[in-house]
Coordinates of C-alpha atoms and ligand atoms in Angstrom, one line a residue:
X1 CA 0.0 0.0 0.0
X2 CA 3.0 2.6 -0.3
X3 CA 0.9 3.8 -2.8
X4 CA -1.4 5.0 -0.4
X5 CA 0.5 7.3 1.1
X6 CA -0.2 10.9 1.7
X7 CA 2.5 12.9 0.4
X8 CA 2.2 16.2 2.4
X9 CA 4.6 19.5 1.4
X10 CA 4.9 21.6 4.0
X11 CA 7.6 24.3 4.6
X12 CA 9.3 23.4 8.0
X13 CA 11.0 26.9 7.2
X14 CA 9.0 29.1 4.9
X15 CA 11.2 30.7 2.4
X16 CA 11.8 34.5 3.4
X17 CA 11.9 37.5 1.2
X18 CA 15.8 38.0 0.4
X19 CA 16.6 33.9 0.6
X20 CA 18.7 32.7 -1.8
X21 CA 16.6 31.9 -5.0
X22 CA 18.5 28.6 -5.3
X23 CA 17.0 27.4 -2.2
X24 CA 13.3 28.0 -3.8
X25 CA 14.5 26.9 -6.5
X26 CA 15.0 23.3 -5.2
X27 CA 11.8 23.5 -3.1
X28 CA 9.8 24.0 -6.5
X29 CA 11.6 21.6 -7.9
X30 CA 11.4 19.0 -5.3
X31 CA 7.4 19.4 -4.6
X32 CA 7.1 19.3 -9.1
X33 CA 8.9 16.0 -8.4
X34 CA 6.3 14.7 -6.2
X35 CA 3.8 15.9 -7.6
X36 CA 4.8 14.4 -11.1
X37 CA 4.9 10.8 -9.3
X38 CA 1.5 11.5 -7.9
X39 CA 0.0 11.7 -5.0
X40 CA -2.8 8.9 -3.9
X41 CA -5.9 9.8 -1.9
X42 CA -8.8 7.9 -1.0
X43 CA -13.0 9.4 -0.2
X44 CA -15.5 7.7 1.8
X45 CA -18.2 7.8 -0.3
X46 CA -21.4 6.4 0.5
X47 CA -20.7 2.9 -1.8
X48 CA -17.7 2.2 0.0
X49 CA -14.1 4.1 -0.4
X50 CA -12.5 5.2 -3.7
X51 CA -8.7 5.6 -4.5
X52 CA -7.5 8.0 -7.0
X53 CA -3.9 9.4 -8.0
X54 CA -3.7 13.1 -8.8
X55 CA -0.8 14.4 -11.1
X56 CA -0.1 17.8 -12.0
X57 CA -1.3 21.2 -10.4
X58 CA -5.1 22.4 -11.2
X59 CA -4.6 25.1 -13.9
X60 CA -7.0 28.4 -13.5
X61 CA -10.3 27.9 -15.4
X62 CA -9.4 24.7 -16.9
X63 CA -11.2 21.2 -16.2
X64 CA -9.1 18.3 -14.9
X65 CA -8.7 15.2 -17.1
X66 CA -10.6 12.6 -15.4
X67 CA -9.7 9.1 -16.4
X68 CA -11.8 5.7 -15.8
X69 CA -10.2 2.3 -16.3
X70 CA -11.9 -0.9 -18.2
X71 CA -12.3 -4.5 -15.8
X72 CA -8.9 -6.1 -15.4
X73 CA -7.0 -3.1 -15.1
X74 CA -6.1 -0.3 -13.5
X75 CA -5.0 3.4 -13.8
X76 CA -1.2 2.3 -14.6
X77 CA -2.2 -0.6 -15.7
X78 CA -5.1 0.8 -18.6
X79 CA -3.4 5.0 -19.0
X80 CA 0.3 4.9 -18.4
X81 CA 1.0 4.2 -22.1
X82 CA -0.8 7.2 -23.0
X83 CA -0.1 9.7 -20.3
X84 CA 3.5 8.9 -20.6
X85 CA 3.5 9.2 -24.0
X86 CA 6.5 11.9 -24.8
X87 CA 3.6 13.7 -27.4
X88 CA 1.2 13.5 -24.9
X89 CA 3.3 15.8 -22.3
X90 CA 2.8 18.9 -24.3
X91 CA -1.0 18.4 -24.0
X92 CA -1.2 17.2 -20.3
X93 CA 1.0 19.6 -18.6
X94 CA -1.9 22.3 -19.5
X95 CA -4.2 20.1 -17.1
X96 CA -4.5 18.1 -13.7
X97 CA -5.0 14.8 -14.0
X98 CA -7.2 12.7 -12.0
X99 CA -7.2 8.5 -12.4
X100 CA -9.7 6.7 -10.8
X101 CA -9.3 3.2 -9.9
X102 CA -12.3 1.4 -9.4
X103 CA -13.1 -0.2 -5.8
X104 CA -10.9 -2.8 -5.0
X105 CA -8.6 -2.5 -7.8
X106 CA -5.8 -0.1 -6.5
X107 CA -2.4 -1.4 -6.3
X108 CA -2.0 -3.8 -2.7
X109 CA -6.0 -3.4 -2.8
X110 CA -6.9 -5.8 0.0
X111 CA -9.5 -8.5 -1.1
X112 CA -13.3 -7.9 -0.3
X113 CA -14.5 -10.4 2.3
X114 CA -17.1 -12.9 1.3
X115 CA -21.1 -11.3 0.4
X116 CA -19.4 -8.0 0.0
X117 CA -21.8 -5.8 -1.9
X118 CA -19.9 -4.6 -4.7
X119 CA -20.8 -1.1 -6.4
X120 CA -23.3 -1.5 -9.5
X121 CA -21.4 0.6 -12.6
X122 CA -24.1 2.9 -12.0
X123 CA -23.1 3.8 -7.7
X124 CA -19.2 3.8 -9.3
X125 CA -20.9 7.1 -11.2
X126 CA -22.0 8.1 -8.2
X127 CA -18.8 8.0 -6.5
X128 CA -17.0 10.4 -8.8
X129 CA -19.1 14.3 -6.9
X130 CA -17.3 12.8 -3.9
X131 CA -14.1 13.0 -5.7
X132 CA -14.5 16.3 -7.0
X133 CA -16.2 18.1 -4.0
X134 CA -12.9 16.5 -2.3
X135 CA -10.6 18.2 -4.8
X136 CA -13.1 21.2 -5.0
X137 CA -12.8 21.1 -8.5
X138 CA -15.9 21.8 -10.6
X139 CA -15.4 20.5 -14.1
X140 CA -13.7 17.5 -16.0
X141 CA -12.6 15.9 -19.3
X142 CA -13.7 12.0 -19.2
X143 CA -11.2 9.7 -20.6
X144 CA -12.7 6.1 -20.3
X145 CA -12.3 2.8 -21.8
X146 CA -14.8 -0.3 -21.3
X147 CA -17.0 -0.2 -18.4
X148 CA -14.9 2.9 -17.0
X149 CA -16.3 4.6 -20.3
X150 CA -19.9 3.7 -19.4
X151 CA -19.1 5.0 -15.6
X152 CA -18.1 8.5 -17.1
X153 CA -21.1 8.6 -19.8
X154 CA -23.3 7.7 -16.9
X155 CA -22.2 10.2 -14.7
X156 CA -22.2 13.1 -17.8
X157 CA -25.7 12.0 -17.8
X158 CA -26.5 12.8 -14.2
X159 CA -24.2 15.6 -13.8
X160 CA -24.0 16.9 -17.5
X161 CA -22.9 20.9 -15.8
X162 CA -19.6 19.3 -14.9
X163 CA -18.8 17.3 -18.4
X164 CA -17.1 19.4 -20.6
X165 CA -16.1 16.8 -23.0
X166 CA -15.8 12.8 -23.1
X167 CA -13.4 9.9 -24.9
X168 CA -15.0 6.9 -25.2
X169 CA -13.1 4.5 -25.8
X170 CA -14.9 1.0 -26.5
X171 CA -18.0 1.8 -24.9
X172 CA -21.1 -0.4 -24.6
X173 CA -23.4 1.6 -23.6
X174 CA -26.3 -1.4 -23.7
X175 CA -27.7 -4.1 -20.8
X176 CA -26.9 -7.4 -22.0
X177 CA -29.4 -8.9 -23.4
X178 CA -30.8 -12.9 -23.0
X179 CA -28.9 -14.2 -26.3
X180 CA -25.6 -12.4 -24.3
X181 CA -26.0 -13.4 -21.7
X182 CA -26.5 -17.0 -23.4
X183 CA -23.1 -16.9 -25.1
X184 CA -21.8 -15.2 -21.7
X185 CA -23.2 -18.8 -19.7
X186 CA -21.5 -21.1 -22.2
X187 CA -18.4 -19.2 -22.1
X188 CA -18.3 -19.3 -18.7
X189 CA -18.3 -23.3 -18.9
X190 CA -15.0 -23.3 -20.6
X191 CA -12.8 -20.7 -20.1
X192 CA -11.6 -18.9 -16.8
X193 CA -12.6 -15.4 -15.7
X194 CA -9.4 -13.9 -16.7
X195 CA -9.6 -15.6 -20.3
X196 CA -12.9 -14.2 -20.5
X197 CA -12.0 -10.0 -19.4
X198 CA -9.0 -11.0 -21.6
X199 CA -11.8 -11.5 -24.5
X200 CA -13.1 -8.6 -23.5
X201 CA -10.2 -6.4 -23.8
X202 CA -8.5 -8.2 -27.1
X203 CA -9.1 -9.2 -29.9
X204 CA -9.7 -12.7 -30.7
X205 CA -6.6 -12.1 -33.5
X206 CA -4.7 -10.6 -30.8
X207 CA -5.0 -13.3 -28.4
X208 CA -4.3 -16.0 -30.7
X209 CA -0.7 -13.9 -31.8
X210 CA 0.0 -13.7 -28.1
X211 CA 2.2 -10.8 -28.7
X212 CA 4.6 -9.4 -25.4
X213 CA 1.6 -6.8 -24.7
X214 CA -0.9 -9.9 -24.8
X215 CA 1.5 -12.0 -23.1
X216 CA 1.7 -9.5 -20.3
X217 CA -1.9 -8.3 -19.9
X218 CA -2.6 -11.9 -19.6
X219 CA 0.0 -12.5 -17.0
X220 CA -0.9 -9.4 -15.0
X221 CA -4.6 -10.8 -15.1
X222 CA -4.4 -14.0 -14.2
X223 CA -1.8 -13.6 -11.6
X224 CA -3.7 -10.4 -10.0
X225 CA -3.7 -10.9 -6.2
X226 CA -7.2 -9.4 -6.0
X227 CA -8.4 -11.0 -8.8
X228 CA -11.9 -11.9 -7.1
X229 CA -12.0 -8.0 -6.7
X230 CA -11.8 -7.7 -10.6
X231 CA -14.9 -10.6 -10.8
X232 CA -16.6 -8.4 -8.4
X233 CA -15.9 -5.5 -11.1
X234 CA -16.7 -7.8 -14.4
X235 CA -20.2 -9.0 -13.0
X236 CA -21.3 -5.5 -12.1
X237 CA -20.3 -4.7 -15.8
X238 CA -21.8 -7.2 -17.3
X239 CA -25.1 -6.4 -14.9
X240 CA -24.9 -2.8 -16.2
X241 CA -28.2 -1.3 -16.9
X242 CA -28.8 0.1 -20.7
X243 CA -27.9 3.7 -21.0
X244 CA -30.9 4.4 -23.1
X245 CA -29.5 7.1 -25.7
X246 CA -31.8 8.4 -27.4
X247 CA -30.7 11.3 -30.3
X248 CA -32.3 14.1 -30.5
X249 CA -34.0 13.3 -27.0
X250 CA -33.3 14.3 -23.3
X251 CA -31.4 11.2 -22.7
X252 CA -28.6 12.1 -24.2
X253 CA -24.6 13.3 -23.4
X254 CA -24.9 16.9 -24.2
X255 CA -21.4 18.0 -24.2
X256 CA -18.2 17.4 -27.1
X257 CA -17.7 13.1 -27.2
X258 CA -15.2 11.3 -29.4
X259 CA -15.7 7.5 -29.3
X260 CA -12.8 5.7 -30.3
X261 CA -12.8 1.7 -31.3
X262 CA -10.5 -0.3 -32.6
X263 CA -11.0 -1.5 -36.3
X264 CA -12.0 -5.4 -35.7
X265 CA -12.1 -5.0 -31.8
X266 CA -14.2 -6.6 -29.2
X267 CA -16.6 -3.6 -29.3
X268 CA -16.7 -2.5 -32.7
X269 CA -20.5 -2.5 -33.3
X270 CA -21.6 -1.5 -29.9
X271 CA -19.6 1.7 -30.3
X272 CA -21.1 2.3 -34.2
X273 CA -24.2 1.6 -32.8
X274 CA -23.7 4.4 -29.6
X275 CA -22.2 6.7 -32.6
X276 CA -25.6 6.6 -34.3
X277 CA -27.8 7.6 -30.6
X278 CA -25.3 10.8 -29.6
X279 CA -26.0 14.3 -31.3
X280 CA -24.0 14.3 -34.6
X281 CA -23.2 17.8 -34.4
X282 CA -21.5 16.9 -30.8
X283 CA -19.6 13.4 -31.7
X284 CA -16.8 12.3 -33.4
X285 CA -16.3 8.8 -34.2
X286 CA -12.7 7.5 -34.6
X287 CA -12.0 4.2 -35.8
X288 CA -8.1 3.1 -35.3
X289 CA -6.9 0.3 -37.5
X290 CA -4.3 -1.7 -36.1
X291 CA -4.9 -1.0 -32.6
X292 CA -6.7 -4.5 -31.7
X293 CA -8.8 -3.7 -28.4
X294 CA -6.6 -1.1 -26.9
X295 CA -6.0 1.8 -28.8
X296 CA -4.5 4.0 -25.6
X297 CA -2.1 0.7 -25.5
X298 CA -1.1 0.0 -28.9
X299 CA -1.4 3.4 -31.0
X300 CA -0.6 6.0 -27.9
X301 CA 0.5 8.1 -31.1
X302 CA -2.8 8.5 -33.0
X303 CA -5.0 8.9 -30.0
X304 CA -3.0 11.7 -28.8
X305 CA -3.2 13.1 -31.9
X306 CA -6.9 13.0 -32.0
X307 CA -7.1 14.3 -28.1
X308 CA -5.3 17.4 -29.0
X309 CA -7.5 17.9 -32.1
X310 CA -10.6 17.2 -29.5
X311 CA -9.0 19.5 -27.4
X312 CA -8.5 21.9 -29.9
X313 CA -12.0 22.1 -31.3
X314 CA -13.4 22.5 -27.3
X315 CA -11.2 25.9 -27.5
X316 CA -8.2 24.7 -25.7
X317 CA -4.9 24.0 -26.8
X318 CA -4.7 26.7 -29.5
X319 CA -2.1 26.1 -31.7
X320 CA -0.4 29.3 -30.9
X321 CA 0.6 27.2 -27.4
X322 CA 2.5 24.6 -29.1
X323 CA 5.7 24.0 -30.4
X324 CA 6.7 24.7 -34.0
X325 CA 7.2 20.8 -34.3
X326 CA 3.5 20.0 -33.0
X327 CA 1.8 22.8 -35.2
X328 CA 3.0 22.2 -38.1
X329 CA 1.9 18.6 -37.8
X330 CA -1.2 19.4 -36.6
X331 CA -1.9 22.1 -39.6
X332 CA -3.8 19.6 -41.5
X333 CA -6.6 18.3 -39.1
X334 CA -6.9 21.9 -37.0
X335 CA -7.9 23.5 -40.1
X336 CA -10.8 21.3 -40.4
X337 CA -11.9 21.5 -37.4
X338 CA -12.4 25.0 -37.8
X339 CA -14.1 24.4 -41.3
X340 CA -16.1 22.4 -39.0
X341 CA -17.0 25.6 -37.1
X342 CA -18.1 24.9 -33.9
X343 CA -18.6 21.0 -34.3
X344 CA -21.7 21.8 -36.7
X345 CA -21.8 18.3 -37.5
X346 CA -20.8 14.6 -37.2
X347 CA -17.3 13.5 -38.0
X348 CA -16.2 10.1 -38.5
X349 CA -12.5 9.9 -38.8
X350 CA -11.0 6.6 -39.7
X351 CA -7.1 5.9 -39.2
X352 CA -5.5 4.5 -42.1
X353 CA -2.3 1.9 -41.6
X354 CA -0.6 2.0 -44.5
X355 CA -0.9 5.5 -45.5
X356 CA -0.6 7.1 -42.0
X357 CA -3.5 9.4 -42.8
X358 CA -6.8 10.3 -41.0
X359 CA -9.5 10.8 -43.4
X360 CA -12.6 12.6 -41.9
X361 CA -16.7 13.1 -43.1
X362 CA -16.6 14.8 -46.0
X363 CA -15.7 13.2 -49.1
X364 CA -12.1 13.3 -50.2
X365 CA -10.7 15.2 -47.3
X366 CA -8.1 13.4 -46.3
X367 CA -6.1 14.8 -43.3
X368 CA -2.3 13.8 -42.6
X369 CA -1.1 11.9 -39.4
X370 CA 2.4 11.6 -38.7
X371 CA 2.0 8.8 -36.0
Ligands
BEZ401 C1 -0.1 11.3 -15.7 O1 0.8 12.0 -15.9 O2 -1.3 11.7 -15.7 C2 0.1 9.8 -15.5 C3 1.4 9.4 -15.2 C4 1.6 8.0 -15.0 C5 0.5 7.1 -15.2 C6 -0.7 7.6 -15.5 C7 -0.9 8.9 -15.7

């Protein structure tokens, strides 16, 4: 649990006017350090107790990023790839980060006892004003894969004030229904509970390559000390209620969304089919070839290319902020967001492998990609 920790700065000897700037210097330094290692905290909340690492400093009139991980993972486990992506520094530094880990899924997470009630996906939502009201902030970006992508959607539909924008990456936002939960049954006769979240998360091509990332998401899954946490996690995902989005109607996420799937994933369909519920005008669609499952794992290059171009069309990171190297690459796609004007409608952007291009609604506009 050293995780855990409570990592408190405080100046034994304030720094007086007139002290050698060297001294402040290393202070600033030495509480950046710790604060880029982030620091863990954990909320009562009235589902039980949540754990969540906060990195970076809350910038002035910006939301924080707020991430939610899929079932088998974790924070590191699901959004270090990304976040520690050397493109992705220029865009993160410009916000705090916030990474939730489920209940019971934090590093040296003890295991639940026996009969222990574990959150439905929709009291995880729940969880996340604790979260905030403890951080006092007031507004968020949702990155979430998997069920952590249903938790955020969820909660943007409850508390749609405090959304400004969501990624949705692999989100089903449907209940199972009888014929899945069918196939779900017989699945369950044959394979183990980490084959089947590993099903979830990959690719049936994937699997079968058993790459080094398959190899070690499988190894980290099935050798998970609180694995019967992550069960706990997987039935309340597969128990998840439908989120009933209906276009055009009430039910609906109201702010910017970018759903991102994998081309032949586990969740292709389900996320073409949530594409065609949300407000055209307010979603883009993204659909990464050669990224199996996990996209944030295997293409950390594209998707933060897209995230700065989401970014961008929500009015932050103007191009004017970034470095020569960044803009000029980005020249392509920011211009047509802006021809876009102010996300007047739909885009679907689909990643090409070979060509390294993104290629967005309209015919023949084809947008370059160095990734
Ligand atoms: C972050 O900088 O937000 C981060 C760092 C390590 C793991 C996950 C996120």
């Amino acid at each position: 649990m050293a995780e855990l920790r409570e990592v408190q700065i405080t100046e034994e000897k304030p720094l007086l006017p007139g002290q050698a700037p060297e001294v402040a210097k290393e202070a600033e330094l030495a509480a950046q350090i710790l604060l880029d290692q982030g620091q863990t905290h954990s909320v009562e909340t009235p589902y039980g107790s949540v754990t969540f690492t906060v990195y970076g400093t809350p910038k002035p009139k910006r939301p924080a990023i707020l991430t939610y991980h899929d079932v088998g993972l974790n924070y590191k486990s699901c959004f270090q790839p990304l976040f520690q992506f050397a493109d992705m520094q220029e865009i993160i530094q410009n916000f705090v980060r916030v990474h939730v880990d489920a209940p019971g899924m934090e590093e040296g997470a003890p295991v639940f006892p026996l009969g222990y009630q574990y959150p439905s996906l929709d009291q995880l939502a729940d969880m996340i004003p604790c979260i905030l009201q403890y951080l006092n902030f007031s507004a968020i970006i949702g990155i979430g894969v998997g069920a952590g992508a249903y938790v955020l959607s969820r909660y943007a539909l409850t508390h749609p004030d405090t959304v400004e924008g969501l990624v949705l990456i692999n989100i089903d936002p449907n209940a199972k229904g009888w014929m899945d939960w069918a196939a779900h049954k017989l699945t369950g006769l044959t394979s183990s509970i980490s084959e089947m979240i590993l099903g979830h998360l990959f690719s049936q091509e994937e699997l079968s390559g058993n790459s080094e990332l398959i190899q070690k998401y499988r190894n980290i899954i099935a050798h998970a000390p609180n694995l019967d946490n992550i069960e706990l996690y997987w039935n309340s995902y597969n128990n998840r209620r439908d989120l009933n989005f209906v276009r055009g109607g009430d039910n609906t996420l109201k702010c910017p969304v970018m759903l991102v799937v994998g081309d032949q994933a586990p969740h292709e369909d389900a996320v073409v089919e949530c594409n065609s519920k949300l407000d055209p005008t307010q979603t883009s669609f993204l659909k990464m070839a050669d990224s199996g499952g996990q996209p944030q794992l295997t293409q950390p290059g594209k998707l933060t290319e897209a995230f700065k171009y989401f970014l961008q069309g929500m009015g932050y990171m103007a191009s004017s902020c970034m470095t020569r190297l960044s803009r000029s690459r980005t020249a392509s796609l920011t211009s047509a967001a802006s021809i876009d004007g102010n996300r007047s409608r739909s885009r679907t952007l689909s990643q090409s492998s070979e060509s390294g291009t993104l290629s967005s609604g309209p015919p023949g506009h084809t947008m370059e990609v160095s990734c």
